[in-house]
XYZ file of C-alpha atoms in Angstrom:
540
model
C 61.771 115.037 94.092
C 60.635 112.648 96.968
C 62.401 110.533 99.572
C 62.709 106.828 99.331
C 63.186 103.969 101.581
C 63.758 100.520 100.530
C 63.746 99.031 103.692
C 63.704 99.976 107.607
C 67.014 101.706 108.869
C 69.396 99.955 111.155
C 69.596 101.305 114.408
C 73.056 100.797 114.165
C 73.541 104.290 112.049
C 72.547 107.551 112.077
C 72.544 110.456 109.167
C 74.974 113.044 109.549
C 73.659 116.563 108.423
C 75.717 118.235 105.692
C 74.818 121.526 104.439
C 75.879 121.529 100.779
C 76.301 124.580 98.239
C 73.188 123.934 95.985
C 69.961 122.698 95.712
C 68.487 120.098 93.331
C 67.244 122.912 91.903
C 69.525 125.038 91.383
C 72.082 122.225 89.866
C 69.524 121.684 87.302
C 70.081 124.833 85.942
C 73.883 124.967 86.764
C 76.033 125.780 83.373
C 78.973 123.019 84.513
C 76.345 120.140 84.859
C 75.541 117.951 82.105
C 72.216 117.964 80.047
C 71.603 114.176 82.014
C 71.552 115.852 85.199
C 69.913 118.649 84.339
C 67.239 116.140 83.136
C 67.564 113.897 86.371
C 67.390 116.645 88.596
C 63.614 116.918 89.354
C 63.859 113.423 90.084
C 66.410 113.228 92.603
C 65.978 111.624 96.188
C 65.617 114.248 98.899
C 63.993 114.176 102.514
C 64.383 111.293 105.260
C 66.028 108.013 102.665
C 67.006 104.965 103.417
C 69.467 103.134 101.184
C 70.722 99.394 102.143
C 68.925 99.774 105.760
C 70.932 103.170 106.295
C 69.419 106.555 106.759
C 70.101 109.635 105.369
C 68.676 112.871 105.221
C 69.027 114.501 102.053
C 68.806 118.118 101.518
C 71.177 120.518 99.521
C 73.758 118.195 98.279
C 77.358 119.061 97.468
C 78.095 119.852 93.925
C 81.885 118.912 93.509
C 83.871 119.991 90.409
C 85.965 123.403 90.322
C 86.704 123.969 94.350
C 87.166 121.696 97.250
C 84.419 122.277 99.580
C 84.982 121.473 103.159
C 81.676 120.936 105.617
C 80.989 121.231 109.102
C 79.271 118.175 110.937
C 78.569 117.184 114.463
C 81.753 115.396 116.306
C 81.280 112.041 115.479
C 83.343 108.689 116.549
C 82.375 105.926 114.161
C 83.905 102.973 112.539
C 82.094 103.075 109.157
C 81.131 106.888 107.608
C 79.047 106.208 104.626
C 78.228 108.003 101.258
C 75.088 108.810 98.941
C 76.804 110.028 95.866
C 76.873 110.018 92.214
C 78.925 110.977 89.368
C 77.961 113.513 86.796
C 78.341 111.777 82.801
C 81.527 112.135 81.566
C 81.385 112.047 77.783
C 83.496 109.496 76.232
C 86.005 110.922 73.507
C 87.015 109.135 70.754
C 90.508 110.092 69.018
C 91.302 111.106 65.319
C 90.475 107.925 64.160
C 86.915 107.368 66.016
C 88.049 105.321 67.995
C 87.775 105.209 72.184
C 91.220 103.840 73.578
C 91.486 102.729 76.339
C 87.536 102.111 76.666
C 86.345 102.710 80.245
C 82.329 102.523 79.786
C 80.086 105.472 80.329
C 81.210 105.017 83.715
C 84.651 105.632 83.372
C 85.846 102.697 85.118
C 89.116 103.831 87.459
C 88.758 107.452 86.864
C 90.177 109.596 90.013
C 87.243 111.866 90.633
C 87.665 112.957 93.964
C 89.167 112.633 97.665
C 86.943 112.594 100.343
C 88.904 113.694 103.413
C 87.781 113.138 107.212
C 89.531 116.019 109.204
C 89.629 114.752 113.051
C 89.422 117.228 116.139
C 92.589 116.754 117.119
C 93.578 118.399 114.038
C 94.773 115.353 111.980
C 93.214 113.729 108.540
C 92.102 110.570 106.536
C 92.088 110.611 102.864
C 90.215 108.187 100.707
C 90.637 108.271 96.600
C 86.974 107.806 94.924
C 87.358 106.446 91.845
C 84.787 105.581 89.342
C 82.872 102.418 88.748
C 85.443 101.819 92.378
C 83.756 103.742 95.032
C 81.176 105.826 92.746
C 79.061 105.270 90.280
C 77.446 107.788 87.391
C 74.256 108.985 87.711
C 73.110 107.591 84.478
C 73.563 103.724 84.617
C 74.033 101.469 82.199
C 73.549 97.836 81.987
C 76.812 95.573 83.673
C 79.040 99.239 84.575
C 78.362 98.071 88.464
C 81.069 99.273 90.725
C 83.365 97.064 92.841
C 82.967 98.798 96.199
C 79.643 100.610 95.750
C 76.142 99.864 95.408
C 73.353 100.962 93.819
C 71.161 103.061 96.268
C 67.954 100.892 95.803
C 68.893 97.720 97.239
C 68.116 94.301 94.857
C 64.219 93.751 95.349
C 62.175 90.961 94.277
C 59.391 89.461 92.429
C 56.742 87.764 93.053
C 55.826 84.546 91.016
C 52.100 85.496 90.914
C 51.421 88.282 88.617
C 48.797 90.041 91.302
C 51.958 90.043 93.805
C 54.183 92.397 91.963
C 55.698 95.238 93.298
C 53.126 98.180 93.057
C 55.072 100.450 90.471
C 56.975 103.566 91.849
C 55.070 106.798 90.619
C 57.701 109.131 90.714
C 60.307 107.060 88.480
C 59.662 108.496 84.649
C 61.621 105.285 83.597
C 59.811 102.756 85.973
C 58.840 99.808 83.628
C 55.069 98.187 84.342
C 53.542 95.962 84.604
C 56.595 93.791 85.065
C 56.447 91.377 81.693
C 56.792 87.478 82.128
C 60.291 88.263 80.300
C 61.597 90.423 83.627
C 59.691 88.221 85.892
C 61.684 85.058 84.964
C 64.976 86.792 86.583
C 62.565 87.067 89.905
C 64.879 90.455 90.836
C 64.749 93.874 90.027
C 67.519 96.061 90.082
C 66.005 98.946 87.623
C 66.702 102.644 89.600
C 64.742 105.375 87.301
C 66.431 108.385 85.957
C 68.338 109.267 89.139
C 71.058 107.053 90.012
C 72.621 106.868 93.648
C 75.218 104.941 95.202
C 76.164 103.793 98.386
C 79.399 103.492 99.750
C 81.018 102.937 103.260
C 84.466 104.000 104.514
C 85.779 102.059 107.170
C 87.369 104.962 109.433
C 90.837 103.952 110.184
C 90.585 105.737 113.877
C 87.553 104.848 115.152
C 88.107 106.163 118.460
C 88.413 110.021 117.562
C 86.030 112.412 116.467
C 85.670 113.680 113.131
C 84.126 117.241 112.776
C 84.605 117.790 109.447
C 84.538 116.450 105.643
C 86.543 118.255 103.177
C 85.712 117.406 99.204
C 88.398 117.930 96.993
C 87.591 117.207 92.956
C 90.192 115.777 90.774
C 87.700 115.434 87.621
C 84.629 115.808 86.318
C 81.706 116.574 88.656
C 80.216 114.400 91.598
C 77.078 115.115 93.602
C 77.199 113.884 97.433
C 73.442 113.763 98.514
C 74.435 112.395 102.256
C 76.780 110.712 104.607
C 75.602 108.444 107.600
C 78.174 107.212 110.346
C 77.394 103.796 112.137
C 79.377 100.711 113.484
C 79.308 97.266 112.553
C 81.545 93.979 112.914
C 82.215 93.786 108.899
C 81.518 96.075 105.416
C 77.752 97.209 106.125
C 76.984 96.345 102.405
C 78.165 93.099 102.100
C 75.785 90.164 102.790
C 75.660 86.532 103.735
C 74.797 83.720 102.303
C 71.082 83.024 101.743
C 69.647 81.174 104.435
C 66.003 80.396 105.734
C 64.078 80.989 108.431
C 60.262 80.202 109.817
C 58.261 82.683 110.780
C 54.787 82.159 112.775
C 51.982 84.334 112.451
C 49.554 84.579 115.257
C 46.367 82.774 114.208
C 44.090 85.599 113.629
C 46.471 86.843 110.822
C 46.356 85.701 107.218
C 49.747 86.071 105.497
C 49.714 89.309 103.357
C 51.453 87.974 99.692
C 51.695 91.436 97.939
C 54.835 93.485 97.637
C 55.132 97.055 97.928
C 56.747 99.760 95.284
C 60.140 98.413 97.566
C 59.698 94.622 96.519
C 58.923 94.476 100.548
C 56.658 92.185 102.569
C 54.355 94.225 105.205
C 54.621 91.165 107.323
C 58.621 90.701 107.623
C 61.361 92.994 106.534
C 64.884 93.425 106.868
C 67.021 96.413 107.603
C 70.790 95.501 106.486
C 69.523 92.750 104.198
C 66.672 91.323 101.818
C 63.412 89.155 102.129
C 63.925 86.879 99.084
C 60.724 85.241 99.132
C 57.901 84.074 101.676
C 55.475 81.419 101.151
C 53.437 78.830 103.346
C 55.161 76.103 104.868
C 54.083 72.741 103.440
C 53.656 70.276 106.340
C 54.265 66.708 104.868
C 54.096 63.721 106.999
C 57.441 63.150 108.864
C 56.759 59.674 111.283
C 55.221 57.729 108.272
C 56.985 59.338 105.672
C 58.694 56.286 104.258
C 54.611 54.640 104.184
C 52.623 57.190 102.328
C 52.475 57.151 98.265
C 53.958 59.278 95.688
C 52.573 62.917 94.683
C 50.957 63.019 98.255
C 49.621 66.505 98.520
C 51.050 68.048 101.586
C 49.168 70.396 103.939
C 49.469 73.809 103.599
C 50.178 75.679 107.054
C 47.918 78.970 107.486
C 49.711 80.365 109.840
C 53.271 79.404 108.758
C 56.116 80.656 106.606
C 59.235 79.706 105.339
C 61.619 82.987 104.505
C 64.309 82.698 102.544
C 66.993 85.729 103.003
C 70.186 87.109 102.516
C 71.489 89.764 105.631
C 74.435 91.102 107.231
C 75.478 89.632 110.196
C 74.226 92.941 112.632
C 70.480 93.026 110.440
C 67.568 92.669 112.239
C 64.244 91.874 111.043
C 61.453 93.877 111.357
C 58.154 92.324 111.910
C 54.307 92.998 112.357
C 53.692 94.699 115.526
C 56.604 96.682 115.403
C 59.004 93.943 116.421
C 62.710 93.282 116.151
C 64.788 89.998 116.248
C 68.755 90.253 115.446
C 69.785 88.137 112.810
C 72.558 86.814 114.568
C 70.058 85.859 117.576
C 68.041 83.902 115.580
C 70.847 81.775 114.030
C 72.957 81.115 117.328
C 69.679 79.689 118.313
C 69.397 82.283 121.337
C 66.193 81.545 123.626
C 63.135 83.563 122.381
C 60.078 83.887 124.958
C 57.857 83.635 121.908
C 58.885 81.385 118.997
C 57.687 84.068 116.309
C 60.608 83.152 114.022
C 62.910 80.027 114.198
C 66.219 79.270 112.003
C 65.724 76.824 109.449
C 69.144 74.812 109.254
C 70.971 75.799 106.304
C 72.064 73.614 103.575
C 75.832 73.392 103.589
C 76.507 69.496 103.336
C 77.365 68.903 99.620
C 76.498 65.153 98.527
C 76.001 63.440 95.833
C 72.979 61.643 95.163
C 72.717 58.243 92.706
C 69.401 56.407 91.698
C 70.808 53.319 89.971
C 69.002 50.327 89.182
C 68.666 47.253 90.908
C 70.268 45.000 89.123
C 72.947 46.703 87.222
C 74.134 49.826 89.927
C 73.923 52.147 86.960
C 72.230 55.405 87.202
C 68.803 55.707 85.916
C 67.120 59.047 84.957
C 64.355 59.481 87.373
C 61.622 62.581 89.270
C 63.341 63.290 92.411
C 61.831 65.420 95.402
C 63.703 66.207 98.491
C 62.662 68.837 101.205
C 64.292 69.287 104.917
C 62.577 69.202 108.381
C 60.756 72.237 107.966
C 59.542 71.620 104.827
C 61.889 73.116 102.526
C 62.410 72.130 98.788
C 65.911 71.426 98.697
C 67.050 71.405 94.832
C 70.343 69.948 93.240
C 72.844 72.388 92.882
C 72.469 72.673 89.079
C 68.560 72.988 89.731
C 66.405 76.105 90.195
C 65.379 76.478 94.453
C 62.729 78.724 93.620
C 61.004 77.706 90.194
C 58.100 79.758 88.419
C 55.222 77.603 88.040
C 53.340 79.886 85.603
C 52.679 78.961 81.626
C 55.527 79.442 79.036
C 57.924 81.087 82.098
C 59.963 77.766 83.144
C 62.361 75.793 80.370
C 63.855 73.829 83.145
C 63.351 70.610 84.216
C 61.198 71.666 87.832
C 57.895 69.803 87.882
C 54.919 71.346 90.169
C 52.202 69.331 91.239
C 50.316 71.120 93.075
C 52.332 72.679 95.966
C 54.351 69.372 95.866
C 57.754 70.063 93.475
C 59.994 67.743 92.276
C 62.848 67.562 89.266
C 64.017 65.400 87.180
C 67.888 63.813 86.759
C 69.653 61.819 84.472
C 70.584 59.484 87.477
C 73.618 61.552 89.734
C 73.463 64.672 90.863
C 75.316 66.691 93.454
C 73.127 68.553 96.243
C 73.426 70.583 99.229
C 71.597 69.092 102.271
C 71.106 70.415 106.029
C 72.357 68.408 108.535
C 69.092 66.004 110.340
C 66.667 64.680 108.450
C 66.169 64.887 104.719
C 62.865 63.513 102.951
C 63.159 62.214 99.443
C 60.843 60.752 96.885
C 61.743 59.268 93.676
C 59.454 58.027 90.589
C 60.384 56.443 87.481
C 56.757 56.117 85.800
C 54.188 53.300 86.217
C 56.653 50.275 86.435
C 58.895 50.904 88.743
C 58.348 50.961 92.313
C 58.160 54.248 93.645
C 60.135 55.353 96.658
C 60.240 57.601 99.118
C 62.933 57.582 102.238
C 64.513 59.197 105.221
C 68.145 60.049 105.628
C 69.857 61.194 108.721
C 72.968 63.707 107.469
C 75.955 64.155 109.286
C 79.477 66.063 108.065
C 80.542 62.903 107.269
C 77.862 61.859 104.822
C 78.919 62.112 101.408
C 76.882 59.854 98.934
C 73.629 58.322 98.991
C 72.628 55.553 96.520
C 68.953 54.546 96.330
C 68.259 51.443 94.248
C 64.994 51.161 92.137
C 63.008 47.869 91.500
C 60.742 47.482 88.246
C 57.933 45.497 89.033
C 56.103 45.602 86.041
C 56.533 44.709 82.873
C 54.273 46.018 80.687
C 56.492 47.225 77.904
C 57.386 43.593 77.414
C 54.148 42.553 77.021
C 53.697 45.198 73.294
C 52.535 48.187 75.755
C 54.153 51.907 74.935
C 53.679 55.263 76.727
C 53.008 58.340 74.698
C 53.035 62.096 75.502
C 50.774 63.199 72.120
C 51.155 67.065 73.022
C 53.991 68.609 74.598
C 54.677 72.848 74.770
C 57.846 74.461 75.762
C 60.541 71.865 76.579
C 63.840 72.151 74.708
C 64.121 68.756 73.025
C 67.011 68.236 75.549
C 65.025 68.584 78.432
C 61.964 66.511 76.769
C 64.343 63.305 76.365
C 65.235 63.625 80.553
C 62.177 63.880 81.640
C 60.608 61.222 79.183
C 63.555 58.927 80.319
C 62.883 59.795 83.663
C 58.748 59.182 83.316
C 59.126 55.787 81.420
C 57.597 57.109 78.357
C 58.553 55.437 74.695
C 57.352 58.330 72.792
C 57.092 62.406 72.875
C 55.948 64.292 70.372
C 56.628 68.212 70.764
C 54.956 70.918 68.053
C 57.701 72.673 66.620
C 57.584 76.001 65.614
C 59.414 79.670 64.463
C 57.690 81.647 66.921
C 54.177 82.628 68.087
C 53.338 85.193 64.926
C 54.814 83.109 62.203
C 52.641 80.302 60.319
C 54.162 77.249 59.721
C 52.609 75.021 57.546
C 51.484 71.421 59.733
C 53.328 68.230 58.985
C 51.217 65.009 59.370
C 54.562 62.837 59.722
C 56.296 63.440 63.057
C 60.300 63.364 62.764
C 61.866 60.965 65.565
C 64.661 60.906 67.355
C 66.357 58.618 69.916
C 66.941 60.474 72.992
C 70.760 58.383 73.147
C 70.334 58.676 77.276
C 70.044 55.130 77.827
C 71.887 53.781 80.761
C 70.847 50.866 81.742
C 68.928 47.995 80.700
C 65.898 49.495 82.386
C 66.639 52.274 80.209
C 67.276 50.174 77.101
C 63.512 49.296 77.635
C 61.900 52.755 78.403
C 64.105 54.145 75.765
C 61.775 57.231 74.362
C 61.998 58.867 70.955
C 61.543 62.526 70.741
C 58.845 63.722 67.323
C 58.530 67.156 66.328
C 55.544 68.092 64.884
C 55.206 71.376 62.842
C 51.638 73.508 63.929
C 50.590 76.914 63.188
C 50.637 79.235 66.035
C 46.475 79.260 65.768
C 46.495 75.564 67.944
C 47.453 75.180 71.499
């Protein structure tokens, strides 16, 4: 049994000290407890925790099941009292006929297990039903039973893209999968727990303004194990987040950025308390005067000393940065004057548009590689694209391209993308023939379209020339006909195959298809045909 946090706590709450009627030791060996707890027991969280960016301090826990148990805690006015519990299994029963009706899940999904009552000073009380898969979860979780008002105590951490970035594993956690395989790494979260399960959920206290002194646990069925309560204020649900937005953080020069996640998925360089770091990378400075004059593919720089963070917070988190420092959340996006500029909003994207490339002489769309980033530096992807694609081998189907730090996508011609208001970059590239583009828009709420025009000015395919891609891996043929459409190549030829393991025998005749996406009569002359090749798994 250790302690765990997975994040710094909010100052905004405190851990209440409960003195339950067990320890974690004891309830292993209890006779009403299920052979899963007993099991779980030894690695339960105990000590100083922090769940969500709220402390508790966990000790001997309440074992709820045959009598109500009432304890004793320091008068406390609060808005929000909040609860480290789980349930104990509760088999499910099938009837005469084998058969489970109705079927709740191992969680038991609107069970009344218990009411949690806050008994005031003044002598008055405030009940609140806890119902399963509602308010609590069981210990023993399994894949989609999330609750509807709770959380899971480990709050959602993520993954690094690099393999030597992942999260160092957890030692204690007998279930703890690693290394983290390219399959888990795709999803770019975690949300695994270990054998001990605990969840978090917040009561908003309906009279703030007295003092409870007491909590009184009365079970209604089954058992239910309440590890800690914390009390604490804030303007909304402490658990529910915000939209993901962005920030830029500066380090001072003498610091290199520090890439590696701990056991917590958690920068050492910039944390959040009531909240998550999604990701952190180097800002990529590209030219912003002569934008509109530099060439395609143009490598931008790479800042040293300069990151973009993307995040999702309440609105009363605070980050936590080297040195010990603190910025409010809500400081840093009402813009409020900093004496240092150690970490600056990046304007969100909220201005839906939709974007056409059409050609120049018939104003139909035209599938094309399309790049757009915001004043910072920000990739800004359409809304059916991926804002944070994985650039390592056999790990990304979709249609991102990476070149270098530089990343683009490909369209069929019209998309629909959310933009920041300001200044918007984009670059667009149909192959070798067409004149390559890259503008400068100025978005304002009232901007709803923008239609670029593209110019082919050369003709090579007239003139008996094709364009081949001989060896393609990994593309669904789907997303092999956009991105040839959108490249100006005639033919691609794909090895197809059963898997890795299975031989298949090699065909010297590719089979062709038309990719039926043309458009235009651009298109109707870059039209590319799709071959599948068959290859044993021994080649490339």
């Amino acid at each position: 049994m250790t302690s765990f946090r997975d994040g710094p706590a909010s100052p905004l709450f405190w851990p209440l000290s409960i003195d339950g009627n067990f320890s974690f030791e004891e309830l292993a060996a209890h006779p009403d407890v299920s052979v899963d707890l007993s099991a779980a027991a030894p690695f339960a969280h105990v000590g100083s925790c922090v769940a969500w960016g709220i402390p508790f301090e966990v000790g001997r826990p309440v074992f709820l099941k045959a009598q109500p148990l009432t304890v004793n805690i320091s008068p406390t006015t609060a808005q929000w009292f909040v609860f480290l519990h789980a349930s104990d299994v509760r088999p499910l029963t099938p009837d005469r006929n084998g058969l489970i009706s109705p079927m709740r899940g191992v969680g038991q999904l609107g069970e009344h297990a218990a009411n949690y009552i806050l008994i005031y000073d003044d002598g008055t009380e405030q009940k609140a039903e806890i119902r399963r898969r509602h308010q609590v979860g069981s210990l023993l979780f399994r894949w989609g039973e999330h609750c509807t008002q709770a959380v899971a105590a480990r709050k959602p951490r993520p993954l690094a893209l690099s393999a030597t970035d992942q999260p160092r594993p957890i030692s204690n956690a007998a279930s703890y999968r690693w290394p983290v395989e390219w399959g888990i790494r795709q999803q770019q979260a975690l949300f695994e727990e270990g054998p001990w399960m605990n969840f978090v959920w917040a009561f908003e206290n309906p009279a703030p303004e007295k003092a409870v002194e007491a909590i009184r646990f009365e079970p209604v069925s089954g058992g239910l194990i309440i590890s800690g309560v914390a009390a604490g204020s804030a303007r909304s649900m402490p658990l529910l987040w915000e939209k993901r937005k962005k920030a830029m953080l500066r380090l001072p020069p003498e610091m290199s950025f520090d890439s590696t996640l701990d056991e917590h998925g958690l920068f050492s360089q910039i944390q959040l308390d009531l909240g998550q770091v999604i990701s952190a990378r180097p800002r990529l400075v590209y030219p912003r005067k002569h934008w509109e004059k530099t060439r395609q593919n143009l490598q931008p720089e790479v800042s040293p000393t300069e990151l973009i963070v993307e995040y999702a917070a309440h609105a009363d988190a605070r980050f936590h940065l080297f040195g010990e420092r603190t910025i409010p959340v809500c400081d840093l996006e009402n813009d409020a004057q900093q004496s240092e500029p150690i970490l600056q909003n990046v304007l969100p994207a909220n201005q839906r548009v939709i974007l056409r490339v059409v050609e120049q002489a018939t104003n139909k769309p035209v599938p094309v590689k399309l790049h757009v980033h915001g004043s910072a530096g920000e990739y800004l992807a359409p809304a059916n694209g991926n804002r944070n694609p994985n650039p390592r081998w056999f790990e990304n189907y979709s249609t991102e391209h990476w070149h270098g730090p530089h990343l683009s996508t490909y369209i069929s011609g019209q998309t629909s993308i959310e933009l920041p208001l300001g200044d918007v970059y984009l670059e667009i590239t149909k192959g070798f023939e067409v004149k390559p583009i890259r503008r400068k828009f100025h978005i304002t709420p009232e901007t709803e379209q923008i239609t670029i025009e593209l110019e082919k000015v050369l003709h090579w395919r007239e003139q008996g020339w094709v364009t081949a891609d001989t060896h393609v891996h990994f593309l669904a043929p789907a997303t092999a006909m956009l991105e040839g459409a959108a490249e100006g190549v005639n033919v691609i030829k794909t090895p197809r195959r059963s898997s890795w393991a299975k031989p298949m025998p090699s065909a010297s005749t590719p089979t062709l298809f038309p990719t039926g996406i043309a458009t235009s009569t651009m298109d109707t002359t870059f039209r590319p045909w799709l071959a599948l090749t068959r290859c044993p798994p021994s080649l490339p």
